[in-house]
Tab-separated table of C-alpha atoms in Angstrom:
chain	number	residue	atom	x	y	z
P	1	MET	CA	28.122	1.629	111.221
P	2	ILE	CA	31.142	2.005	108.939
P	3	GLY	CA	30.131	1.696	105.300
P	4	LEU	CA	26.508	2.659	105.881
P	5	GLY	CA	26.871	5.713	103.648
P	6	THR	CA	27.815	3.621	100.617
P	7	LEU	CA	24.909	1.252	101.277
P	8	ILE	CA	22.496	4.185	101.493
P	9	ASP	CA	23.861	5.709	98.284
P	10	GLY	CA	23.646	2.346	96.507
P	11	GLY	CA	20.085	1.882	97.740
P	12	PHE	CA	19.086	5.310	96.446
P	13	ILE	CA	20.568	4.505	93.033
P	14	LEU	CA	18.651	1.232	92.836
P	15	VAL	CA	15.371	2.857	93.856
P	16	GLY	CA	15.870	5.692	91.370
P	17	GLY	CA	16.825	3.309	88.594
P	18	LEU	CA	13.899	0.988	89.192
P	19	ALA	CA	11.506	3.933	89.284
P	20	GLY	CA	12.897	5.172	85.982
P	21	LEU	CA	12.573	1.695	84.496
P	22	ALA	CA	8.976	1.369	85.683
P	23	PHE	CA	7.822	4.720	84.332
P	24	GLY	CA	10.138	4.960	81.322
P	25	ARG	CA	8.148	2.401	79.367
P	26	PHE	CA	5.139	4.736	79.412
P	27	LEU	CA	7.080	7.617	77.874
P	28	THR	CA	7.206	8.278	74.157
P	29	PRO	CA	10.623	8.476	72.434
P	30	ARG	CA	10.161	12.247	72.133
P	31	ILE	CA	9.684	12.635	75.897
P	32	GLN	CA	12.589	10.269	76.607
P	33	ASP	CA	14.820	12.374	74.362
P	34	THR	CA	13.716	15.536	76.154
P	35	LEU	CA	14.468	13.966	79.548
P	36	LEU	CA	17.907	12.917	78.346
P	37	LYS	CA	18.703	16.413	77.078
P	38	ALA	CA	17.392	17.966	80.293
P	39	THR	CA	19.622	15.647	82.315
P	40	ALA	CA	22.574	16.523	80.104
P	41	VAL	CA	22.032	20.255	80.627
P	42	ALA	CA	21.825	19.743	84.392
P	43	ILE	CA	25.078	17.745	84.361
P	44	LEU	CA	26.747	20.412	82.213
P	45	PHE	CA	25.912	23.172	84.670
P	46	VAL	CA	26.822	21.103	87.740
P	47	GLY	CA	30.212	20.399	86.198
P	48	LEU	CA	30.650	23.954	84.928
P	49	SER	CA	29.828	25.539	88.278
P	50	GLY	CA	32.266	23.277	90.116
P	51	ALA	CA	35.025	23.885	87.585
P	52	LEU	CA	34.604	27.671	87.577
P	53	ALA	CA	34.551	27.755	91.377
P	54	GLY	CA	38.022	26.213	91.346
P	55	MET	CA	39.394	28.221	88.420
P	56	LEU	CA	38.196	31.743	89.234
P	57	SER	CA	38.981	33.962	92.215
P	58	LEU	CA	38.042	37.501	93.191
P	59	GLU	CA	41.105	39.740	93.335
P	60	GLY	CA	40.762	43.492	93.774
P	61	GLY	CA	37.111	43.359	92.863
P	62	LYS	CA	37.853	41.562	89.582
P	63	LEU	CA	37.645	37.931	88.555
P	64	ALA	CA	41.019	36.333	87.899
P	65	ALA	CA	41.830	32.923	86.472
P	66	VAL	CA	43.678	30.510	88.757
P	67	ASN	CA	44.818	26.888	88.532
P	68	SER	CA	44.941	26.976	84.732
P	69	ALA	CA	48.294	25.190	84.658
P	70	LEU	CA	46.994	22.587	87.103
P	71	VAL	CA	43.943	21.874	84.939
P	72	VAL	CA	45.884	21.664	81.678
P	73	GLY	CA	48.657	19.522	83.164
P	74	SER	CA	46.319	17.184	85.053
P	75	LEU	CA	44.003	16.630	82.094
P	76	ALA	CA	46.858	16.129	79.629
P	77	LEU	CA	48.914	13.728	81.760
P	78	GLY	CA	45.885	11.949	83.195
P	79	SER	CA	44.334	11.450	79.766
P	80	LEU	CA	47.635	10.112	78.437
P	81	ILE	CA	47.770	7.536	81.231
P	82	GLY	CA	44.129	6.619	80.668
P	83	GLU	CA	44.669	6.163	76.942
P	84	VAL	CA	47.721	3.943	77.513
P	85	PHE	CA	45.660	1.622	79.717
P	86	ASP	CA	42.479	2.279	77.696
P	87	LEU	CA	40.265	2.487	80.785
P	88	GLU	CA	37.206	3.252	78.667
P	89	ARG	CA	37.588	-0.080	76.887
P	90	GLN	CA	37.909	-1.908	80.212
P	91	LEU	CA	34.703	-0.284	81.433
P	92	ASP	CA	32.998	-1.162	78.151
P	93	ARG	CA	34.109	-4.774	78.542
P	94	PHE	CA	32.637	-4.907	82.029
P	95	GLY	CA	29.423	-3.437	80.623
P	96	GLU	CA	29.383	-6.095	77.898
P	97	TRP	CA	29.814	-8.800	80.552
P	98	LEU	CA	26.955	-7.324	82.575
P	99	LYS	CA	24.816	-7.238	79.455
P	100	TYR	CA	25.461	-10.935	78.910
P	101	ALA	CA	25.107	-11.865	82.602
P	102	THR	CA	21.747	-10.103	82.879
P	103	ARG	CA	20.505	-11.564	79.593
P	104	SER	CA	20.106	-8.101	78.100
P	105	ASN	CA	21.558	-8.970	74.701
P	106	GLY	CA	18.581	-7.391	72.977
P	107	ASP	CA	19.268	-4.013	74.607
P	108	SER	CA	21.632	-2.249	72.195
P	109	ALA	CA	21.951	0.771	74.489
P	110	PHE	CA	22.838	-1.228	77.618
P	111	VAL	CA	26.618	-0.643	77.598
P	112	ASP	CA	26.403	3.063	76.769
P	113	ALA	CA	23.757	3.526	79.471
P	114	PHE	CA	25.884	1.701	82.054
P	115	VAL	CA	29.097	3.583	81.239
P	116	THR	CA	27.461	7.022	81.045
P	117	ALA	CA	25.495	6.599	84.273
P	118	SER	CA	28.541	5.171	86.072
P	119	LEU	CA	30.687	8.155	85.132
P	120	SER	CA	27.887	10.530	86.125
P	121	VAL	CA	27.498	9.225	89.686
P	122	ALA	CA	30.956	7.887	90.537
P	123	VAL	CA	33.089	10.930	89.678
P	124	GLY	CA	33.311	13.837	92.098
P	125	ALA	CA	34.520	15.105	95.422
P	126	MET	CA	31.397	14.031	97.336
P	127	ALA	CA	32.132	10.370	96.598
P	128	ILE	CA	35.712	10.540	97.908
P	129	VAL	CA	35.273	12.923	100.841
P	130	GLY	CA	32.007	11.293	101.923
P	131	SER	CA	33.597	7.839	101.852
P	132	ILE	CA	36.538	9.007	103.975
P	133	GLN	CA	34.158	10.586	106.496
P	134	ASP	CA	32.216	7.340	106.596
P	135	GLY	CA	35.369	5.274	107.083
P	136	LEU	CA	36.925	7.455	109.793
P	137	THR	CA	33.964	8.602	111.857
P	138	GLY	CA	30.957	6.664	110.584
P	139	ASP	CA	29.442	9.950	109.338
P	140	TRP	CA	27.293	8.873	106.388
P	141	THR	CA	25.416	12.164	105.859
P	142	THR	CA	27.472	13.344	102.846
P	143	LEU	CA	26.958	10.062	101.009
P	144	ALA	CA	23.260	10.077	101.899
P	145	LEU	CA	22.906	13.532	100.323
P	146	LYS	CA	24.849	12.302	97.284
P	147	GLY	CA	22.513	9.300	97.135
P	148	ALA	CA	19.438	11.518	96.908
P	149	ILE	CA	21.017	13.420	94.000
P	150	ASP	CA	22.126	10.168	92.347
P	151	ALA	CA	18.618	8.697	92.651
P	152	LEU	CA	17.073	11.575	90.737
P	153	LEU	CA	19.814	11.501	88.110
P	154	VAL	CA	19.720	7.726	87.572
P	155	CYS	CA	15.906	7.729	87.520
P	156	THR	CA	15.870	10.248	84.682
P	157	MET	CA	18.685	8.540	82.788
P	158	THR	CA	17.079	5.096	83.121
P	159	ALA	CA	13.773	6.410	81.804
P	160	SER	CA	15.525	7.690	78.673
P	161	MET	CA	18.494	5.322	78.193
P	162	GLY	CA	17.376	2.007	79.659
P	163	LYS	CA	18.155	-0.411	82.482
P	164	GLY	CA	21.919	-0.350	81.956
P	165	CYS	CA	21.934	2.816	84.083
P	166	ILE	CA	20.783	0.868	87.143
P	167	PHE	CA	24.004	-1.152	87.181
P	168	SER	CA	26.004	2.017	87.805
P	169	VAL	CA	25.446	1.036	91.431
P	170	ILE	CA	28.252	-1.523	91.046
P	171	PRO	CA	31.197	0.837	90.381
P	172	VAL	CA	29.779	3.304	92.919
P	173	VAL	CA	29.706	0.681	95.668
P	174	LEU	CA	33.140	-0.677	94.713
P	175	LEU	CA	34.749	2.777	94.560
P	176	GLN	CA	33.159	4.260	97.656
P	177	GLY	CA	33.412	1.038	99.622
P	178	GLY	CA	37.098	0.758	98.734
P	179	VAL	CA	37.804	4.348	99.805
P	180	THR	CA	35.887	3.762	103.050
P	181	VAL	CA	38.024	0.714	103.842
P	182	LEU	CA	41.227	2.626	102.999
P	183	ALA	CA	40.132	5.779	104.826
P	184	GLN	CA	42.849	5.558	107.484
P	185	ILE	CA	45.508	5.530	104.767
P	186	LEU	CA	43.895	8.160	102.532
P	187	ASN	CA	42.926	10.671	105.232
P	188	PRO	CA	46.391	12.303	105.587
P	189	LEU	CA	46.439	12.761	101.797
P	190	MET	CA	43.097	14.577	101.696
P	191	THR	CA	44.329	18.075	102.453
P	192	ALA	CA	42.177	21.100	101.663
P	193	ALA	CA	44.263	21.743	98.539
P	194	ALA	CA	43.946	18.118	97.390
P	195	ILE	CA	40.164	18.189	97.821
P	196	ALA	CA	39.958	21.507	95.951
P	197	ASN	CA	41.998	20.100	93.058
P	198	LEU	CA	39.909	16.937	93.005
P	199	SER	CA	36.714	18.974	92.912
P	200	THR	CA	37.938	21.231	90.096
P	201	VAL	CA	39.199	18.514	87.762
P	202	GLY	CA	36.381	16.132	88.720
P	203	SER	CA	33.853	18.839	87.839
P	204	ILE	CA	35.434	19.222	84.404
P	205	LEU	CA	35.014	15.481	83.836
P	206	ILE	CA	31.369	15.738	84.907
P	207	PHE	CA	30.953	18.529	82.354
P	208	CYS	CA	32.420	16.199	79.710
P	209	VAL	CA	29.851	13.542	80.636
P	210	GLY	CA	27.098	16.092	79.966
P	211	VAL	CA	28.626	16.916	76.582
P	212	ASP	CA	28.706	13.210	75.695
P	213	LEU	CA	25.003	12.895	76.471
P	214	ILE	CA	24.236	15.541	73.831
P	215	TRP	CA	27.016	14.852	71.349
P	216	SER	CA	27.752	11.148	71.720
P	217	LYS	CA	31.381	9.978	72.059
P	218	THR	CA	32.900	13.453	72.003
P	219	PHE	CA	35.103	12.572	75.007
P	220	ARG	CA	36.424	9.257	76.309
P	221	VAL	CA	35.765	10.323	79.885
P	222	ALA	CA	36.842	7.049	81.490
P	223	ASN	CA	40.273	7.502	79.910
P	224	MET	CA	40.443	10.938	81.528
P	225	LEU	CA	39.811	9.650	85.072
P	226	PRO	CA	43.511	9.496	86.073
P	227	SER	CA	43.470	13.294	85.775
P	228	VAL	CA	41.779	13.441	89.174
P	229	VAL	CA	44.621	11.474	90.782
P	230	ILE	CA	47.210	13.697	89.082
P	231	ALA	CA	45.442	16.813	90.375
P	232	MET	CA	45.438	15.474	93.932
P	233	ALA	CA	49.079	14.454	93.693
P	234	ALA	CA	49.963	17.951	92.475
P	235	ALA	CA	48.550	19.415	95.686
P	236	LEU	CA	50.645	17.065	97.824
P	237	LEU	CA	53.837	17.855	95.903
P	238	ALA	CA	53.307	21.624	95.935
């Protein structure tokens, strides 16, 4: 069934979020803060490992830096585009609407929780590649694996940040569902080089999400999202 992978991933996120919501109320603020920091550290290392894998190579028995120009150019141009359109503000506005629609006006952390969780689970190569596999062949295994990871992440974040994290399922379903529908068009563009670039720059953005969890509002990660598209385009133009 085409699209099953996105449904499975979305289901995992909901289950994880609801579990975090159910058990989070029994945790003291100190434990919630510890869980949040632990999640942040995990996100930092996931992003760091992915970024270094794309930026370091073994040449003559020594590590050498590669793709530095790609990373700098993609992040600079992508962030400029994101700032012009102020994507972070658009995501915040959607979060504010969700807060009102779900009658969560008393939850001051709702928008931050929604935005942070959305960026944590919607950015990355697994989301794009898995959605294309799902759309072309009906292979949902990559998205199912991503869903299991997302469930654990959203569960922990919901326990410490609140129910806004659960609604990260919306952008995930919209993004992955859209890529699945457009898979026939996107497949020729997803060369090995394009996927590698996407993974490298996407991992850097994931690292930035982890930084924001520890030092709030250090990066406007949503405004940096076009960097991923620039990185992929660079591979196609090379």
